[in-house]
Amino acid sequence: MPHITSASKGVFVIAVTPFTDTGAIDMASIDSVTDFYLETGAEGLTILGMMGEAPKLTQSEALAITKQTLTRTGDKPVIVGVSGPGLAALGELTKAVMGMGAAGVMVAPPMGLRTNEQITGYYSQVIQTIGTEVPVVLQDFPLATDVRLSIGALGQIIEAHPSIVMLKHEDWPGLSKISDLRKAEADGRRRISILCGNGGIFLPEEMFRGADGAMTGFGYPEMMVEVCRLCDAGDQDRAQDIFDAYLPLVRYEQQPGVGLGVRKYVLAKRGVIASAAQRNPGTPLPPAAVAEVERLLARQTKRLHELS
Amino acid sequence: MPHITSASKGVFVIAVTPFTDTGAIDMASIDSVTDFYLETGAEGLTILGMMGEAPKLTQSEALAITKQTLTRTGDKPVIVGVSGPGLAALGELTKAVMGMGAAGVMVAPPMGLRTNEQITGYYSQVIQTIGTEVPVVLQDFPLATDVRLSIGALGQIIEAHPSIVMLKHEDWPGLSKISDLRKAEADGRRRISILCGNGGIFLPEEMFRGADGAMTGFGYPEMMVEVCRLCDAGDQDRAQDIFDAYLPLVRYEQQPGVGLGVRKYVLAKRGVIASAAQRNPGTPLPPAAVAEVERLLARQTKRLHELS
Amino acid sequence: MPHITSASKGVFVIAVTPFTDTGAIDMASIDSVTDFYLETGAEGLTILGMMGEAPKLTQSEALAITKQTLTRTGDKPVIVGVSGPGLAALGELTKAVMGMGAAGVMVAPPMGLRTNEQITGYYSQVIQTIGTEVPVVLQDFPLATDVRLSIGALGQIIEAHPSIVMLKHEDWPGLSKISDLRKAEADGRRRISILCGNGGIFLPEEMFRGADGAMTGFGYPEMMVEVCRLCDAGDQDRAQDIFDAYLPLVRYEQQPGVGLGVRKYVLAKRGVIASAAQRNPGTPLPPAAVAEVERLLARQTKRLHELS
Amino acid sequence: MPHITSASKGVFVIAVTPFTDTGAIDMASIDSVTDFYLETGAEGLTILGMMGEAPKLTQSEALAITKQTLTRTGDKPVIVGVSGPGLAALGELTKAVMGMGAAGVMVAPPMGLRTNEQITGYYSQVIQTIGTEVPVVLQDFPLATDVRLSIGALGQIIEAHPSIVMLKHEDWPGLSKISDLRKAEADGRRRISILCGNGGIFLPEEMFRGADGAMTGFGYPEMMVEVCRLCDAGDQDRAQDIFDAYLPLVRYEQQPGVGLGVRKYVLAKRGVIASAAQRNPGTPLPPAAVAEVERLLARQTKRLHELS
């Protein structure tokens, strides 16, 4: 199966992990949600992301989900999140998922790294552990990791490790980071793929700044596909029109903690997963939030109709 | 001049601090921006907020700005932020600004407080320092203070200190906190005013949940005034229409760090402050960001026209 | 094999994880260091502690080490650290090690918990996950976890969950917490065992305040055994004499990061592990530090001779 | 009055701020404790340090204390802590205290700085604000500031700003940082003075590594003076003997929060300040702690007698 490269682009949806109402993994819903993501036009998937429910899985469950997803995606690339506190476990998991056919692995810096030297040193250890043949996505997500990656340190890491082919960009604010990276490339540094996160809440600006696509979750991934397509085609205004129609929900779904409940509610409502249940500990969406989401969905439908 | 009370409502704009291009305080722009805020329909102002440029002021400058603002606002209430690491300085500043005619003071918990007992103990010390006659706004802003105030601890503070008459609500996600507070009041606890922050990015939902208004900054405060007015009038759909038209800019201006540059750029462009300059250290808005803001403004104008 | 109870006392040594110079687990050294700990008079062991090298192990390695240790300790109790970001993995590991004969599990709160409600809620979820039959040690170690457990929240947890039979006490400063816990017990709350950490650097004071022993690592565990024995016997001065003789090294070994290198250096020098090597990433003790340790050891030997 | 230079050495005691039992500043005790510090052999003083009670002072109180201290110290150098969240206030305070005759100012990085670039940028702004003529002490105290200064970033700051003549070293663990700095100087970088903090708990090792003295507080500053003198004279064993005699108390006084109460208790007992009171909020030393301190003091006296 294909590996990701520094030329990868488009939308890689961060896949939800479907559970039954009793907390068991729902393999049938893995199939249906995978199909759904690809049918919306996603270029690939990312699974076992750190902000979702991957930390709630046992190791064998994580591997079972990976296998199920890879079987279903066929020749579409799947990136697997392998971030964790220890290098040995990270190496073991990387070997396992690459052996199953993953397209690459995603590694966020562990909490507690502070100085530039600690962060660049960490990625050297990661590459030493997993080898230079595995394509790596560097996840830059300070709101979750509390690790701040300066443009200088990021540049050093990119220059030192050619197997890091992609940046999952979710610094906030982070627009200037995209511009700075592209400028360094214009000045001669090797290019990397930049896919953006943060629920897509800056997707039009990110694309105009030079991003290659999105890697995030949202209940309507077709929005991200369409916005990326229109930006690539140079139709900035139409891209922003589509984006704006979904923005009230994007904003609502981006709330930390609550957001995953919203996403699963929307996906269950759309029929692509059987249950919106989260494994314990998980916050079921309270009735007041359900009402707010429903209101936003009704308005979104109306606004999209006006635009069509 | 009037004090705030637990019945205060409407929009209290967090005022920017205008500087000249060389970093001096621009007293004339304080007058013009104060007039502007009140002309848009704001109920009052809040100055020396912790996320703006108040920490860049000397103590005498802070007092001079307070005096200038209070002179200009007449009988409209002005809340003054007095948060700081030490109680003696907080007490001294409170006494000074209340003597000048402030309507109340706003106090955020200092960084480093963790347990419920530390936080409730801190507010007891504050009230002991400033006395029980000064109306207090409790600022709950974890993204900036890194202090997490549970609904339980918040309730204890409200019950212990009647002079805390208002909550500046900017927990994120924080919608359920509003519902929980209102429910406790329905069950018998004394009412407090809840004004919401976070750049207004959840203002419609917050108003529907029971908030009394907004206390935040935004380049177009008239949006907040109109949304609050429509929500009070029960016209939820029109409120959300107006809100949605401004949402792309609200989102853009809410970026930490960059946001203040956007706000000052907009206010300078609108002619209500003479310069968008920030005192050192401040990030001037880079050209790429200026272009993005201008694009959003043009679209905003067009969308508002469609709605009118 | 025996379970720990609220009456457990004495020294539970936090065992090092021995590696060969190439980073493989050194099973023979697990045997020899286990024998050594028990021969010094330790009441039991604690393995897979969060501050050591447990995070560097794969899951199968962690289980292999547990099995090897349990085989060697015979009827002496072994507590196994099972802290981790996810409840499912924590539950799976608990079940596995209790099935192998562990005496109990140790659980620290995950980084990021802030309010009292979050912390008490977490321990409810843990007990719900592993059941009420497994004896649990609550590890209160804010320097490592950044979680602050107030005496109020700790009391609520103790009252709610009888299966939490022991506190690994390493708050800093934490002496008053011991006094507060013992006072609450004098006032009627059920008793729990309190074993102290932090490298033993407050062991005499902790014992005088009512602790039941130590649970920490140190290159000379016989010091902790002797200090606990003398404190139990009421010979405070002799206890402090012995403690003071080792204190310069205790202090040196308590340095975060460097400390583990010191401990392994001492244990290798004493012949109880074959190599002082740490698995990657680990800081080998630099020559200047080796010289400092050797100097402290020579002085320690001399001082102990004077005291004998 | 003299300025500190990169050749400054010896002990600069971090002075306590004496209050009366009602929380007023005790000017007479400022005189007596200042005399006491200098009589013990201290080379100079440091006042308004960030870990003491400086944040509890109003600005006018801080200036009054500075004036009183400078009047009393005569030609001995006094360093004044000016750290704070804002550059304008920092600049104003620096100007005021240098005008009064301070020997230099001490600046710690504000909480929240993360990347190397943020930290080096901050010190550039500080020097730009206060000018290049004021001697500066860089305070590297991660336990308090949560800012991690890598040896690389520290080197860049030293090279960029010749007016930074001294490092207050209290990284932990930090011994290798001293060795690294001295090595860089041996390789050609300009020398800076290194005075060590952390209550002196690593003072012998720090001196052997190349430190120039101590800058910290302790109830018995004569210990630090004597250890530094003996280390300078090459008598390492005698230095460590003296140090070890005080170590149990050093360790006890180093407890965060509690430590200041211990220090003031000891100084009041020694008759150099009138009251051990701390201004609100401050923790009075509980009876159990008083008993522990008294026990340590009695043993310390006995041990020093054995060594004399």
mmCIF file of C-alpha atoms in Angstrom, chain B residues 29-303:
data_model
loop_
_atom_site.group_PDB
_atom_site.id
_atom_site.type_symbol
_atom_site.label_atom_id
_atom_site.label_comp_id
_atom_site.label_asym_id
_atom_site.label_seq_id
_atom_site.Cartn_x
_atom_site.Cartn_y
_atom_site.Cartn_z
ATOM 1 C CA SER B 29 -7.703 58.410 21.060
ATOM 2 C CA ILE B 30 -8.854 57.299 24.496
ATOM 3 C CA ASP B 31 -11.534 59.930 24.184
ATOM 4 C CA SER B 32 -12.513 58.990 20.656
ATOM 5 C CA VAL B 33 -12.572 55.241 21.213
ATOM 6 C CA THR B 34 -14.552 55.703 24.418
ATOM 7 C CA ASP B 35 -17.102 57.790 22.539
ATOM 8 C CA PHE B 36 -17.206 55.201 19.810
ATOM 9 C CA TYR B 37 -17.859 52.310 22.166
ATOM 10 C CA LEU B 38 -20.713 54.128 23.867
ATOM 11 C CA GLU B 39 -22.186 55.280 20.551
ATOM 12 C CA THR B 40 -22.374 51.686 19.347
ATOM 13 C CA GLY B 41 -24.709 51.027 22.252
ATOM 14 C CA ALA B 42 -22.364 49.589 24.823
ATOM 15 C CA GLU B 43 -23.720 49.694 28.341
ATOM 16 C CA GLY B 44 -20.287 50.300 29.812
ATOM 17 C CA LEU B 45 -16.568 49.693 29.466
ATOM 18 C CA THR B 46 -13.940 47.518 31.049
ATOM 19 C CA ILE B 47 -10.377 48.824 31.109
ATOM 20 C CA LEU B 48 -6.994 47.458 32.138
ATOM 21 C CA GLY B 49 -8.018 43.922 31.186
ATOM 22 C CA MET B 50 -5.312 41.313 31.540
ATOM 23 C CA MET B 51 -5.219 40.156 27.921
ATOM 24 C CA GLY B 52 -4.633 43.582 26.440
ATOM 25 C CA GLU B 53 -1.781 45.965 26.972
ATOM 26 C CA ALA B 54 -2.399 46.829 30.645
ATOM 27 C CA PRO B 55 0.688 44.885 31.773
ATOM 28 C CA LYS B 56 2.761 47.189 29.556
ATOM 29 C CA LEU B 57 1.741 50.255 31.554
ATOM 30 C CA THR B 58 3.450 51.778 34.544
ATOM 31 C CA GLN B 59 1.255 52.281 37.582
ATOM 32 C CA SER B 60 0.965 56.005 37.007
ATOM 33 C CA GLU B 61 0.035 55.448 33.363
ATOM 34 C CA ALA B 62 -2.656 52.981 34.393
ATOM 35 C CA LEU B 63 -4.140 55.549 36.741
ATOM 36 C CA ALA B 64 -3.948 58.293 34.113
ATOM 37 C CA ILE B 65 -5.811 56.118 31.618
ATOM 38 C CA THR B 66 -8.438 55.269 34.190
ATOM 39 C CA LYS B 67 -8.965 58.932 34.973
ATOM 40 C CA GLN B 68 -9.188 59.904 31.319
ATOM 41 C CA THR B 69 -11.692 57.155 30.584
ATOM 42 C CA LEU B 70 -13.852 57.908 33.607
ATOM 43 C CA THR B 71 -13.972 61.572 32.690
ATOM 44 C CA ARG B 72 -15.208 60.695 29.235
ATOM 45 C CA THR B 73 -17.795 58.053 30.089
ATOM 46 C CA GLY B 74 -19.867 60.297 32.311
ATOM 47 C CA ASP B 75 -22.558 58.254 33.986
ATOM 48 C CA LYS B 76 -21.818 55.041 32.144
ATOM 49 C CA PRO B 77 -20.199 52.352 34.298
ATOM 50 C CA VAL B 78 -16.503 51.512 33.894
ATOM 51 C CA ILE B 79 -15.050 48.332 35.359
ATOM 52 C CA VAL B 80 -11.315 48.371 36.035
ATOM 53 C CA GLY B 81 -9.138 45.257 35.952
ATOM 54 C CA VAL B 82 -6.962 45.103 39.077
ATOM 55 C CA SER B 83 -5.628 41.555 38.842
ATOM 56 C CA GLY B 84 -2.054 41.154 39.911
ATOM 57 C CA PRO B 85 0.285 38.921 41.823
ATOM 58 C CA GLY B 86 0.105 40.797 45.127
ATOM 59 C CA LEU B 87 -2.789 41.693 47.394
ATOM 60 C CA ALA B 88 -1.301 44.956 48.663
ATOM 61 C CA ALA B 89 -0.945 46.353 45.158
ATOM 62 C CA LEU B 90 -4.399 45.043 44.247
ATOM 63 C CA GLY B 91 -5.851 46.768 47.285
ATOM 64 C CA GLU B 92 -4.067 50.028 46.562
ATOM 65 C CA LEU B 93 -5.196 50.061 42.939
ATOM 66 C CA THR B 94 -8.769 49.191 43.882
ATOM 67 C CA LYS B 95 -8.932 52.029 46.364
ATOM 68 C CA ALA B 96 -7.529 54.459 43.808
ATOM 69 C CA VAL B 97 -9.856 53.566 40.943
ATOM 70 C CA MET B 98 -12.983 53.331 43.089
ATOM 71 C CA GLY B 99 -12.098 56.759 44.408
ATOM 72 C CA MET B 100 -11.983 58.001 40.839
ATOM 73 C CA GLY B 101 -15.467 56.694 40.174
ATOM 74 C CA ALA B 102 -15.053 53.185 38.805
ATOM 75 C CA ALA B 103 -18.170 51.037 38.821
ATOM 76 C CA GLY B 104 -16.352 47.970 40.125
ATOM 77 C CA VAL B 105 -13.154 45.992 39.795
ATOM 78 C CA MET B 106 -12.380 42.784 37.961
ATOM 79 C CA VAL B 107 -10.178 40.131 39.541
ATOM 80 C CA ALA B 108 -8.822 37.007 37.835
ATOM 81 C CA PRO B 109 -7.170 34.318 39.920
ATOM 82 C CA PRO B 110 -3.361 34.449 39.705
ATOM 83 C CA MET B 111 -1.539 31.719 37.773
ATOM 84 C CA GLY B 112 -0.521 28.799 39.901
ATOM 85 C CA LEU B 113 -3.716 28.279 41.895
ATOM 86 C CA ARG B 114 -4.799 24.675 41.537
ATOM 87 C CA THR B 115 -7.013 23.146 44.185
ATOM 88 C CA ASN B 116 -10.554 24.314 44.883
ATOM 89 C CA GLU B 117 -9.400 25.358 48.350
ATOM 90 C CA GLN B 118 -6.601 27.547 46.950
ATOM 91 C CA ILE B 119 -9.006 29.333 44.620
ATOM 92 C CA THR B 120 -11.788 29.906 47.139
ATOM 93 C CA GLY B 121 -9.161 30.991 49.675
ATOM 94 C CA TYR B 122 -7.763 33.502 47.229
ATOM 95 C CA TYR B 123 -11.091 35.246 46.730
ATOM 96 C CA SER B 124 -11.587 35.394 50.500
ATOM 97 C CA GLN B 125 -8.240 37.192 50.753
ATOM 98 C CA VAL B 126 -9.216 39.570 47.974
ATOM 99 C CA ILE B 127 -12.496 40.526 49.641
ATOM 100 C CA GLN B 128 -10.707 40.879 52.970
ATOM 101 C CA THR B 129 -8.227 43.225 51.283
ATOM 102 C CA ILE B 130 -10.629 45.477 49.393
ATOM 103 C CA GLY B 131 -13.602 45.298 51.750
ATOM 104 C CA THR B 132 -17.154 44.177 51.083
ATOM 105 C CA GLU B 133 -18.385 47.445 49.585
ATOM 106 C CA VAL B 134 -16.566 47.270 46.252
ATOM 107 C CA PRO B 135 -18.487 45.443 43.498
ATOM 108 C CA VAL B 136 -16.314 42.688 42.068
ATOM 109 C CA VAL B 137 -16.285 40.892 38.734
ATOM 110 C CA LEU B 138 -14.812 37.411 38.940
ATOM 111 C CA GLN B 139 -12.921 36.706 35.713
ATOM 112 C CA ASP B 140 -12.952 32.995 34.877
ATOM 113 C CA PHE B 141 -10.530 32.737 31.970
ATOM 114 C CA PRO B 142 -8.577 29.473 32.133
ATOM 115 C CA LEU B 143 -6.913 29.852 28.721
ATOM 116 C CA ALA B 144 -5.048 32.886 30.091
ATOM 117 C CA THR B 145 -4.697 32.110 33.797
ATOM 118 C CA ASP B 146 -4.393 28.324 33.620
ATOM 119 C CA VAL B 147 -6.694 28.237 36.660
ATOM 120 C CA ARG B 148 -9.675 25.863 36.435
ATOM 121 C CA LEU B 149 -12.705 26.900 38.422
ATOM 122 C CA SER B 150 -15.153 24.050 38.919
ATOM 123 C CA ILE B 151 -18.826 24.786 39.182
ATOM 124 C CA GLY B 152 -18.603 23.656 42.793
ATOM 125 C CA ALA B 153 -15.820 26.062 43.713
ATOM 126 C CA LEU B 154 -17.512 28.881 41.822
ATOM 127 C CA GLY B 155 -20.695 28.277 43.757
ATOM 128 C CA GLN B 156 -18.855 28.407 47.071
ATOM 129 C CA ILE B 157 -17.267 31.718 46.145
ATOM 130 C CA ILE B 158 -20.593 33.218 45.083
ATOM 131 C CA GLU B 159 -22.247 32.104 48.300
ATOM 132 C CA ALA B 160 -19.442 33.410 50.481
ATOM 133 C CA HIS B 161 -19.053 36.863 48.974
ATOM 134 C CA PRO B 162 -22.153 38.924 48.108
ATOM 135 C CA SER B 163 -19.958 41.711 46.747
ATOM 136 C CA ILE B 164 -18.986 39.487 43.820
ATOM 137 C CA VAL B 165 -21.868 40.555 41.634
ATOM 138 C CA MET B 166 -20.723 39.527 38.196
ATOM 139 C CA LEU B 167 -18.975 36.689 36.374
ATOM 140 C CA LYS B 168 -16.850 37.416 33.331
ATOM 141 C CA HIS B 169 -17.370 34.051 31.747
ATOM 142 C CA GLU B 170 -14.690 32.845 29.403
ATOM 143 C CA ASP B 171 -14.170 29.246 30.239
ATOM 144 C CA TRP B 172 -13.901 27.198 27.066
ATOM 145 C CA PRO B 173 -15.939 25.109 26.634
ATOM 146 C CA GLY B 174 -18.202 26.931 29.001
ATOM 147 C CA LEU B 175 -21.791 26.739 27.858
ATOM 148 C CA SER B 176 -22.752 24.179 30.471
ATOM 149 C CA LYS B 177 -21.292 26.406 33.197
ATOM 150 C CA ILE B 178 -23.883 29.075 32.372
ATOM 151 C CA SER B 179 -26.678 26.529 32.510
ATOM 152 C CA ASP B 180 -25.376 25.144 35.808
ATOM 153 C CA LEU B 181 -25.176 28.599 37.387
ATOM 154 C CA ARG B 182 -28.683 29.538 36.314
ATOM 155 C CA LYS B 183 -29.993 26.218 37.571
ATOM 156 C CA ALA B 184 -28.442 26.799 41.000
ATOM 157 C CA GLU B 185 -30.122 30.199 41.055
ATOM 158 C CA ALA B 186 -33.447 28.644 40.127
ATOM 159 C CA ASP B 187 -32.868 26.367 43.109
ATOM 160 C CA GLY B 188 -32.437 29.326 45.422
ATOM 161 C CA ARG B 189 -28.951 30.773 45.148
ATOM 162 C CA ARG B 190 -28.610 34.516 44.729
ATOM 163 C CA ARG B 191 -28.404 35.691 41.141
ATOM 164 C CA ILE B 192 -25.245 37.101 39.613
ATOM 165 C CA SER B 193 -24.741 38.866 36.352
ATOM 166 C CA ILE B 194 -22.986 36.785 33.683
ATOM 167 C CA LEU B 195 -21.216 38.616 30.882
ATOM 168 C CA CYS B 196 -19.356 36.517 28.351
ATOM 169 C CA GLY B 197 -15.924 36.867 26.822
ATOM 170 C CA ASN B 198 -13.813 34.897 24.364
ATOM 171 C CA GLY B 199 -14.286 37.516 21.685
ATOM 172 C CA GLY B 200 -17.973 36.737 21.548
ATOM 173 C CA ILE B 201 -17.435 33.532 19.590
ATOM 174 C CA PHE B 202 -20.295 31.756 21.400
ATOM 175 C CA LEU B 203 -22.421 34.801 22.092
ATOM 176 C CA PRO B 204 -25.763 33.557 20.679
ATOM 177 C CA GLU B 205 -25.549 30.235 22.520
ATOM 178 C CA GLU B 206 -24.421 31.999 25.682
ATOM 179 C CA MET B 207 -27.379 34.402 25.580
ATOM 180 C CA PHE B 208 -29.814 31.539 24.968
ATOM 181 C CA ARG B 209 -28.322 29.752 27.983
ATOM 182 C CA GLY B 210 -29.033 32.691 30.225
ATOM 183 C CA ALA B 211 -26.110 35.094 30.000
ATOM 184 C CA ASP B 212 -26.818 38.794 30.539
ATOM 185 C CA GLY B 213 -24.539 40.149 27.859
ATOM 186 C CA ALA B 214 -20.960 40.298 26.678
ATOM 187 C CA MET B 215 -17.741 41.633 28.132
ATOM 188 C CA THR B 216 -15.080 41.310 25.508
ATOM 189 C CA GLY B 217 -13.347 43.200 22.764
ATOM 190 C CA PHE B 218 -14.125 43.102 19.052
ATOM 191 C CA GLY B 219 -13.572 45.568 16.233
ATOM 192 C CA TYR B 220 -17.337 45.773 15.654
ATOM 193 C CA PRO B 221 -18.926 46.070 19.091
ATOM 194 C CA GLU B 222 -22.210 46.944 17.418
ATOM 195 C CA MET B 223 -22.505 43.253 16.527
ATOM 196 C CA MET B 224 -22.500 42.320 20.204
ATOM 197 C CA VAL B 225 -24.978 45.028 21.056
ATOM 198 C CA GLU B 226 -27.336 43.923 18.292
ATOM 199 C CA VAL B 227 -27.030 40.217 19.070
ATOM 200 C CA CYS B 228 -27.735 40.851 22.757
ATOM 201 C CA ARG B 229 -30.683 43.062 21.904
ATOM 202 C CA LEU B 230 -32.195 40.512 19.517
ATOM 203 C CA CYS B 231 -31.677 37.677 21.966
ATOM 204 C CA ASP B 232 -33.381 39.679 24.691
ATOM 205 C CA ALA B 233 -36.235 40.298 22.264
ATOM 206 C CA GLY B 234 -36.488 36.572 21.603
ATOM 207 C CA ASP B 235 -35.500 36.859 17.954
ATOM 208 C CA GLN B 236 -32.991 34.057 17.955
ATOM 209 C CA ASP B 237 -32.801 33.574 14.223
ATOM 210 C CA ARG B 238 -32.148 37.196 13.420
ATOM 211 C CA ALA B 239 -29.552 37.292 16.222
ATOM 212 C CA GLN B 240 -27.776 34.342 14.725
ATOM 213 C CA ASP B 241 -27.969 35.807 11.209
ATOM 214 C CA ILE B 242 -26.196 38.960 12.384
ATOM 215 C CA PHE B 243 -23.718 36.930 14.374
ATOM 216 C CA ASP B 244 -22.933 34.634 11.458
ATOM 217 C CA ALA B 245 -22.176 37.589 9.220
ATOM 218 C CA TYR B 246 -19.424 38.701 11.593
ATOM 219 C CA LEU B 247 -18.286 35.213 12.616
ATOM 220 C CA PRO B 248 -15.427 34.863 10.095
ATOM 221 C CA LEU B 249 -13.851 38.002 11.569
ATOM 222 C CA VAL B 250 -14.716 37.089 15.168
ATOM 223 C CA ARG B 251 -12.866 33.813 14.612
ATOM 224 C CA TYR B 252 -9.901 35.581 13.044
ATOM 225 C CA GLU B 253 -9.683 38.225 15.764
ATOM 226 C CA GLN B 254 -9.859 35.589 18.483
ATOM 227 C CA GLN B 255 -6.385 34.242 17.644
ATOM 228 C CA PRO B 256 -4.213 34.720 20.751
ATOM 229 C CA GLY B 257 -1.506 37.313 20.224
ATOM 230 C CA VAL B 258 -2.453 38.177 16.662
ATOM 231 C CA GLY B 259 -5.974 39.144 17.686
ATOM 232 C CA LEU B 260 -5.104 42.411 19.373
ATOM 233 C CA GLY B 261 -3.285 43.530 16.219
ATOM 234 C CA VAL B 262 -6.385 42.755 14.193
ATOM 235 C CA ARG B 263 -8.625 44.650 16.576
ATOM 236 C CA LYS B 264 -6.446 47.740 16.570
ATOM 237 C CA TYR B 265 -6.096 47.560 12.790
ATOM 238 C CA VAL B 266 -9.867 47.539 12.430
ATOM 239 C CA LEU B 267 -10.399 50.341 14.943
ATOM 240 C CA ALA B 268 -7.735 52.493 13.287
ATOM 241 C CA LYS B 269 -9.266 51.812 9.885
ATOM 242 C CA ARG B 270 -12.643 52.839 11.266
ATOM 243 C CA GLY B 271 -11.041 56.076 12.459
ATOM 244 C CA VAL B 272 -11.685 55.681 16.155
ATOM 245 C CA ILE B 273 -8.045 55.433 17.197
ATOM 246 C CA ALA B 274 -5.246 57.328 15.515
ATOM 247 C CA SER B 275 -2.795 54.452 15.255
ATOM 248 C CA ALA B 276 -2.924 50.667 15.358
ATOM 249 C CA ALA B 277 0.455 50.662 17.109
ATOM 250 C CA GLN B 278 1.026 48.388 20.059
ATOM 251 C CA ARG B 279 3.529 49.251 22.719
ATOM 252 C CA ASN B 280 6.629 47.077 22.761
ATOM 253 C CA PRO B 281 6.559 44.061 22.832
ATOM 254 C CA GLY B 282 3.774 43.892 20.300
ATOM 255 C CA THR B 283 3.337 42.159 17.005
ATOM 256 C CA PRO B 284 2.501 44.523 14.166
ATOM 257 C CA LEU B 285 0.055 42.868 11.824
ATOM 258 C CA PRO B 286 2.062 41.379 8.924
ATOM 259 C CA PRO B 287 1.005 42.193 5.345
ATOM 260 C CA ALA B 288 -0.411 38.722 4.733
ATOM 261 C CA ALA B 289 -2.668 39.152 7.749
ATOM 262 C CA VAL B 290 -3.715 42.627 6.627
ATOM 263 C CA ALA B 291 -4.758 41.157 3.289
ATOM 264 C CA GLU B 292 -6.743 38.427 5.036
ATOM 265 C CA VAL B 293 -8.491 40.930 7.277
ATOM 266 C CA GLU B 294 -9.354 43.189 4.364
ATOM 267 C CA ARG B 295 -10.795 40.259 2.489
ATOM 268 C CA LEU B 296 -12.921 39.305 5.485
ATOM 269 C CA LEU B 297 -14.085 42.892 5.912
ATOM 270 C CA ALA B 298 -15.193 43.170 2.299
ATOM 271 C CA ARG B 299 -17.141 39.943 2.563
ATOM 272 C CA GLN B 300 -18.641 41.018 5.873
ATOM 273 C CA THR B 301 -19.902 44.260 4.405
ATOM 274 C CA LYS B 302 -21.451 42.387 1.502
ATOM 275 C CA ARG B 303 -23.123 39.830 3.742
#
